[in-house]
Short mmCIF file of N, CA and C in Angstrom, two decimals:
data_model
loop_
_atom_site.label_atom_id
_atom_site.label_comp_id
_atom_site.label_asym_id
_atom_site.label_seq_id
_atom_site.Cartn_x
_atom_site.Cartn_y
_atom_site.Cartn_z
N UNK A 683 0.83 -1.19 0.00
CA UNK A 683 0.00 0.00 0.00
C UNK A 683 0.87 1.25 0.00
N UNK A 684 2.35 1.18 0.63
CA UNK A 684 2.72 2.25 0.98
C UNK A 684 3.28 3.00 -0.32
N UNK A 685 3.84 1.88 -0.95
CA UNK A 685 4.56 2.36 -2.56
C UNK A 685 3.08 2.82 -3.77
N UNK A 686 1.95 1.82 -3.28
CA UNK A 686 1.27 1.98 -4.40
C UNK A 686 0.49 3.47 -4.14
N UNK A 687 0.22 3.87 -2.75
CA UNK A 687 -0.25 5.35 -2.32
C UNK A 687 0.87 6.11 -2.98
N UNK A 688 2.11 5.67 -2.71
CA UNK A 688 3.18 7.02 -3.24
C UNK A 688 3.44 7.58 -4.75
N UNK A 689 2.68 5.88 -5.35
CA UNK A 689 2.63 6.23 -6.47
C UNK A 689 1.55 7.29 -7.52
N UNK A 690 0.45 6.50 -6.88
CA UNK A 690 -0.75 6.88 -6.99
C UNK A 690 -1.79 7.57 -6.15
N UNK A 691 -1.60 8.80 -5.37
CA UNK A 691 -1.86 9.28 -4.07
C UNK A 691 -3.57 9.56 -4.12
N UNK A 692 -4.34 9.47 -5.20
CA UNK A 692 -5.85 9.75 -5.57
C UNK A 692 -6.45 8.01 -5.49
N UNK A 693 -5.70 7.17 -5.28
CA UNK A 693 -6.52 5.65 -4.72
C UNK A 693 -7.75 6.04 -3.57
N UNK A 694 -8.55 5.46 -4.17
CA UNK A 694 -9.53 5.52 -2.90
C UNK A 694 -9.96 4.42 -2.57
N UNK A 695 -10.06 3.06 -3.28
CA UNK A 695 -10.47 1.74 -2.83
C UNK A 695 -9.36 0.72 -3.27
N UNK A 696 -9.36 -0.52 -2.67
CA UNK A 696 -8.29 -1.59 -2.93
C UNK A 696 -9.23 -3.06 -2.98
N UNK A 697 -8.90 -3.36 -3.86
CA UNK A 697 -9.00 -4.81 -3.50
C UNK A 697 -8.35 -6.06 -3.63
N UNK A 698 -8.12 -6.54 -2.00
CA UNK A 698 -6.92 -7.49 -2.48
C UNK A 698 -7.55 -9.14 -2.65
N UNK A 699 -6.39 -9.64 -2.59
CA UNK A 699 -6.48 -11.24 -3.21
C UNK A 699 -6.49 -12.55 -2.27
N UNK A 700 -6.65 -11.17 -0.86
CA UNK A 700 -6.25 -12.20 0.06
C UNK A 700 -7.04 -11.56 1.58
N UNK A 701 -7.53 -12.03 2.40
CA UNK A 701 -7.74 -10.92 3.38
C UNK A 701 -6.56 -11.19 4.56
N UNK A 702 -5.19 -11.43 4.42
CA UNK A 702 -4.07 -10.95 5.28
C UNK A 702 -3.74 -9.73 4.10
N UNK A 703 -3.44 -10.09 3.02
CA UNK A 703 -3.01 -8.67 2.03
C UNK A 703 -4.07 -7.37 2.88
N UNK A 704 -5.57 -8.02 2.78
CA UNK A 704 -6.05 -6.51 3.37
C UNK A 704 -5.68 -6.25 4.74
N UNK A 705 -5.40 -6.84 5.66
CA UNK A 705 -5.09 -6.81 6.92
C UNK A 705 -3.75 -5.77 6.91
N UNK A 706 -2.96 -6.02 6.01
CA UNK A 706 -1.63 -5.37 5.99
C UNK A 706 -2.16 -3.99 4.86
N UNK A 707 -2.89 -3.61 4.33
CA UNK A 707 -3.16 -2.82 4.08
C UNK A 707 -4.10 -1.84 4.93
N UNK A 708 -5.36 -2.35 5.59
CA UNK A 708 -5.73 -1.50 6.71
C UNK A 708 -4.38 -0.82 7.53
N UNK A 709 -3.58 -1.81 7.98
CA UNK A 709 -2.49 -1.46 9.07
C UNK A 709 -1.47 -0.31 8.32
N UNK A 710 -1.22 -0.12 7.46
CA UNK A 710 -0.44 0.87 6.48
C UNK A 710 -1.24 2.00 6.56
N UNK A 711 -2.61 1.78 6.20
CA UNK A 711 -3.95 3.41 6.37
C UNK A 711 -3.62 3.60 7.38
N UNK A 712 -3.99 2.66 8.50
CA UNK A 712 -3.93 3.29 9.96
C UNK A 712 -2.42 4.16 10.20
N UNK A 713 -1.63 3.84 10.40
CA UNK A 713 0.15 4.05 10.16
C UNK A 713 -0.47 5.66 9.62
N UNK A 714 -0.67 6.06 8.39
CA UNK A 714 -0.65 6.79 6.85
C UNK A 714 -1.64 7.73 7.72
N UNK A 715 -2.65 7.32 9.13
CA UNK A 715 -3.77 8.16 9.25
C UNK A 715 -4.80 8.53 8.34
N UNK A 716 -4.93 7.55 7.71
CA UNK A 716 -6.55 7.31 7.00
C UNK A 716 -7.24 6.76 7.40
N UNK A 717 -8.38 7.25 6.54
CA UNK A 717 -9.40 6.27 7.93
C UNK A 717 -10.21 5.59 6.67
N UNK A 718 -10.05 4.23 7.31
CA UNK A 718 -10.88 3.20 6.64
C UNK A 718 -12.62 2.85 7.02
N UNK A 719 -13.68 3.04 6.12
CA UNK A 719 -13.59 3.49 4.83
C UNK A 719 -13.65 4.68 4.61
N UNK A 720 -13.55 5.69 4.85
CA UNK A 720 -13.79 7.28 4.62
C UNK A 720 -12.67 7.22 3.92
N UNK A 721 -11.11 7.64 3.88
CA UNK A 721 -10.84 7.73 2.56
C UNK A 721 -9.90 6.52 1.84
N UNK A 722 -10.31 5.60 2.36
CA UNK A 722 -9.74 4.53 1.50
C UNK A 722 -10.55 3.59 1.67
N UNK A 723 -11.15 2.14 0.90
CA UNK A 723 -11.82 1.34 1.06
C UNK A 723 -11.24 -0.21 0.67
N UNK A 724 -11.39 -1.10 1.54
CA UNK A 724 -10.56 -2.01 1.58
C UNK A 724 -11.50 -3.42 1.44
N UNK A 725 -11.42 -4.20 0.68
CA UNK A 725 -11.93 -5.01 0.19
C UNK A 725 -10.86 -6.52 -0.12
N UNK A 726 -10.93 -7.54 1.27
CA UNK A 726 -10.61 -8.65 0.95
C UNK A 726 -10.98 -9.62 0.50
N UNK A 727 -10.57 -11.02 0.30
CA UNK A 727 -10.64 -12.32 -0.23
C UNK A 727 -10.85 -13.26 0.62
N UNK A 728 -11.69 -14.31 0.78
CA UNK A 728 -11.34 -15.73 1.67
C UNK A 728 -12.18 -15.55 2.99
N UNK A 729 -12.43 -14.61 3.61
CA UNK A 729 -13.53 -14.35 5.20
C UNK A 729 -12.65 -15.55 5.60
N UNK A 730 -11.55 -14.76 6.32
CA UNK A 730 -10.50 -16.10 7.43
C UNK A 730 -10.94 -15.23 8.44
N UNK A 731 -10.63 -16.56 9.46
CA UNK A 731 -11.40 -15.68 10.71
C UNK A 731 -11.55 -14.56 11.57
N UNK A 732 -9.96 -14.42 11.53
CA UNK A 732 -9.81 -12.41 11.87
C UNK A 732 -10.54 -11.29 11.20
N UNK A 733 -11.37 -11.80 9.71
CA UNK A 733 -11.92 -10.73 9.50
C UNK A 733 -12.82 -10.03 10.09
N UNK A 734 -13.52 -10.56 10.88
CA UNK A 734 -15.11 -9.91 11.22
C UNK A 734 -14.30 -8.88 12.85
N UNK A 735 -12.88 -9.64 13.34
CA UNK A 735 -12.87 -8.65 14.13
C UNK A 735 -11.78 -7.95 13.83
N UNK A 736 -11.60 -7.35 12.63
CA UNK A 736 -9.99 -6.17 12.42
C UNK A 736 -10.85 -5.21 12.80
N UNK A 737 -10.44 -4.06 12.82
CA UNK A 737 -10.67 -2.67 13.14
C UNK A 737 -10.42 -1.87 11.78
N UNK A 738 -11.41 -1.80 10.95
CA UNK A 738 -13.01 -1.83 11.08
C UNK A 738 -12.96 -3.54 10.42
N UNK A 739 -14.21 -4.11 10.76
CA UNK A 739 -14.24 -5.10 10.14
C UNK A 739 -13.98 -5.22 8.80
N UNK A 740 -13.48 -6.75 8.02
CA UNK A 740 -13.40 -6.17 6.61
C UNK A 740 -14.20 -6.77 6.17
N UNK A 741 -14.84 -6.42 5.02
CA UNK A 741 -15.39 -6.94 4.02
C UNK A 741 -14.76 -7.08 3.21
N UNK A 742 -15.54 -8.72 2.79
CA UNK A 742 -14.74 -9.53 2.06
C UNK A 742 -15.27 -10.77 1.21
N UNK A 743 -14.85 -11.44 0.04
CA UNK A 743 -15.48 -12.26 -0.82
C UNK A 743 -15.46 -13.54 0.29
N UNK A 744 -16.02 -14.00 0.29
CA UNK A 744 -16.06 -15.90 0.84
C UNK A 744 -16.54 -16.90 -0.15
N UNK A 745 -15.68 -17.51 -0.22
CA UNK A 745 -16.29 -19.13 -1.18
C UNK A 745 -16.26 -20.40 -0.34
N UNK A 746 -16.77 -21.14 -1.28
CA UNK A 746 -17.01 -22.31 -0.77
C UNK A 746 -15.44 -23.38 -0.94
N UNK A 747 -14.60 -23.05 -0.17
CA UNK A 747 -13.45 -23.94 -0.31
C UNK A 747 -13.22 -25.44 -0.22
N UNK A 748 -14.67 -25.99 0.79
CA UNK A 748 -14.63 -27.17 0.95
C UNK A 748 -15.44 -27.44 -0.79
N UNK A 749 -16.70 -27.13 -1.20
CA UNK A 749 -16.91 -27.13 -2.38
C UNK A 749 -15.84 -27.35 -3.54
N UNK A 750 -15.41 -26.26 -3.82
CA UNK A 750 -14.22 -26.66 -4.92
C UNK A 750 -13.11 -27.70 -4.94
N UNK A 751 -12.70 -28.19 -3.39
CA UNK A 751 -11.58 -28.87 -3.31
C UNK A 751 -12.54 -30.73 -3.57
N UNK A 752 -13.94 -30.81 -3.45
CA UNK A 752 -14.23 -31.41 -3.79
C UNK A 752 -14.61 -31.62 -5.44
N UNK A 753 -15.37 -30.48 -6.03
CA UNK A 753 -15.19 -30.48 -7.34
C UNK A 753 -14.03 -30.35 -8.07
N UNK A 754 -12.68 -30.08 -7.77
CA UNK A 754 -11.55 -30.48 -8.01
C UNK A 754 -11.28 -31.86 -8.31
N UNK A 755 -11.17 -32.77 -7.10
CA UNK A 755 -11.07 -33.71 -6.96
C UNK A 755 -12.10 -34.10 -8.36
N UNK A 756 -13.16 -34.17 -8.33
CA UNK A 756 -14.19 -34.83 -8.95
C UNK A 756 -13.76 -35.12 -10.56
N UNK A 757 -13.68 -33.79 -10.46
CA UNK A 757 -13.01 -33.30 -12.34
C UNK A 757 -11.77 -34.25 -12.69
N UNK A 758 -10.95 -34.21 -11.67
CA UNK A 758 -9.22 -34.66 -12.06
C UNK A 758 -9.60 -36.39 -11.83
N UNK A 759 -10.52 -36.81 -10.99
CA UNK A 759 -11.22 -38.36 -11.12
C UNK A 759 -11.21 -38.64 -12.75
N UNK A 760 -12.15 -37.93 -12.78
CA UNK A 760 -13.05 -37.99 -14.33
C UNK A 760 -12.15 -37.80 -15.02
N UNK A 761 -10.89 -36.89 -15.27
CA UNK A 761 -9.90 -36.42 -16.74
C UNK A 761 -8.70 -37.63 -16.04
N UNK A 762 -9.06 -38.76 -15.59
CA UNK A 762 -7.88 -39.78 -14.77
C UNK A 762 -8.72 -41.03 -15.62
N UNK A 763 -9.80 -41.11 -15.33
CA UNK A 763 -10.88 -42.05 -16.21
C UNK A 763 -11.16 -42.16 -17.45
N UNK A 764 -11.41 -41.04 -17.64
CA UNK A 764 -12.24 -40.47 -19.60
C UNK A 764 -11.54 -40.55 -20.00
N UNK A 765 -10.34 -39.97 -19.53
CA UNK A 765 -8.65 -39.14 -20.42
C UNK A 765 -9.62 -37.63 -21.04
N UNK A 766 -10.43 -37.19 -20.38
CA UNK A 766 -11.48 -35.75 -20.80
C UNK A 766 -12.33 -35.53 -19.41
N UNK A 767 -12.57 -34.71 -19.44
CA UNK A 767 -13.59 -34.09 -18.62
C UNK A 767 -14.64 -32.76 -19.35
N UNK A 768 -15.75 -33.08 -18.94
CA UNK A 768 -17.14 -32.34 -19.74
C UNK A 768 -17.06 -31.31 -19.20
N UNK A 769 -16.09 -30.73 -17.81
CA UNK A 769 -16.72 -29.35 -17.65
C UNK A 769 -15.16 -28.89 -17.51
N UNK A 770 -14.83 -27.81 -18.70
CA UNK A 770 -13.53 -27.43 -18.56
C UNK A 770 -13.73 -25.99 -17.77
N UNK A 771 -14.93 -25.32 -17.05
CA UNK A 771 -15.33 -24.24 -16.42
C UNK A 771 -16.47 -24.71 -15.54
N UNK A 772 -16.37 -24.37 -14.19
CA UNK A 772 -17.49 -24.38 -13.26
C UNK A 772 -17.41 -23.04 -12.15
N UNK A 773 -18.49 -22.29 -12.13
CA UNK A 773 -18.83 -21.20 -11.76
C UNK A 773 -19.08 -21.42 -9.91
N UNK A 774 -18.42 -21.64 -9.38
CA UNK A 774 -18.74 -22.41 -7.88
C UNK A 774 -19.48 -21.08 -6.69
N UNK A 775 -19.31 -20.00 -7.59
CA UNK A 775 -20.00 -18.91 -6.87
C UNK A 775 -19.81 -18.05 -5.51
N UNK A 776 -19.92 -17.19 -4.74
CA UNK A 776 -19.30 -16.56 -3.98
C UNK A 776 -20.27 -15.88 -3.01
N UNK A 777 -19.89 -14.99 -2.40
CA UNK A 777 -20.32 -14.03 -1.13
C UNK A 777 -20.04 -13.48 -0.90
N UNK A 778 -20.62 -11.41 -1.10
CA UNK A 778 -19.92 -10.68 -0.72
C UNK A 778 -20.28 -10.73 0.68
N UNK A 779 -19.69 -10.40 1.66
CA UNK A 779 -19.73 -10.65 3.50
C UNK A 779 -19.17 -8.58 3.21
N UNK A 780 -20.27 -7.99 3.92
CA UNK A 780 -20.51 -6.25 3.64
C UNK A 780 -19.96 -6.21 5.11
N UNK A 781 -18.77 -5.40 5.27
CA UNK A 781 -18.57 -5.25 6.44
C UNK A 781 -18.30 -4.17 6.89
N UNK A 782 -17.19 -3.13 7.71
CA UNK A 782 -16.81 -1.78 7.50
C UNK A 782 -15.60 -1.24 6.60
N UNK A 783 -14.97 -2.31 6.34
CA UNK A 783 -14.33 -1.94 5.68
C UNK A 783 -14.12 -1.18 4.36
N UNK A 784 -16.01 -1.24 3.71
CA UNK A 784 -15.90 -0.66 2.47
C UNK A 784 -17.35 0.15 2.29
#
């Protein structure tokens, strides 16, 4: 956050790929004296369990991890069997979790 503010000092929202990436980005605003969300808005990945209590809470995408690691499995069964698999895309779907962070 600190290089990408220096670069770009008119950022007003982020969204990362991870919610420790946002964790370490709240903590840089705070540091920087911004205030999250008023002028920056922070938007993580994954709802791991520290999210609901950072300061401000974050909001953040959640998926179904046990889901995919089973449709994973399922697919790489099937392209182990067929030598193909019928679904080269599956849409496993998500959750925005609205918190303070944004």
């Amino acid at each position: 956050l600190a290089k990408l503010l220096d670069e770009h000092p008119d950022i007003d929202a982020i969204f990362c790929g991870a919610d420790i990436m946002a964790l370490g980005v709240i903590m840089e605003a705070h540091a920087r004296k911004l205030e999250v969300p008023g002028q920056l808005k922070v938007i993580g990945y994954g709802d791991q369990n520290f999210a609901a209590d950072m300061d401000p809470p974050l909001t953040t995408i959640r998926i179904d991890g046990t889901k995919i690691g089973k449709l994973a499995a399922s697919m790489l069964i099937e392209k182990i069997e067929t030598g193909a698999s019928k679904r080269a895309k599956v849409d496993v779907g998500f959750t925005l979790i609205e918190r303070g962070s944004a």
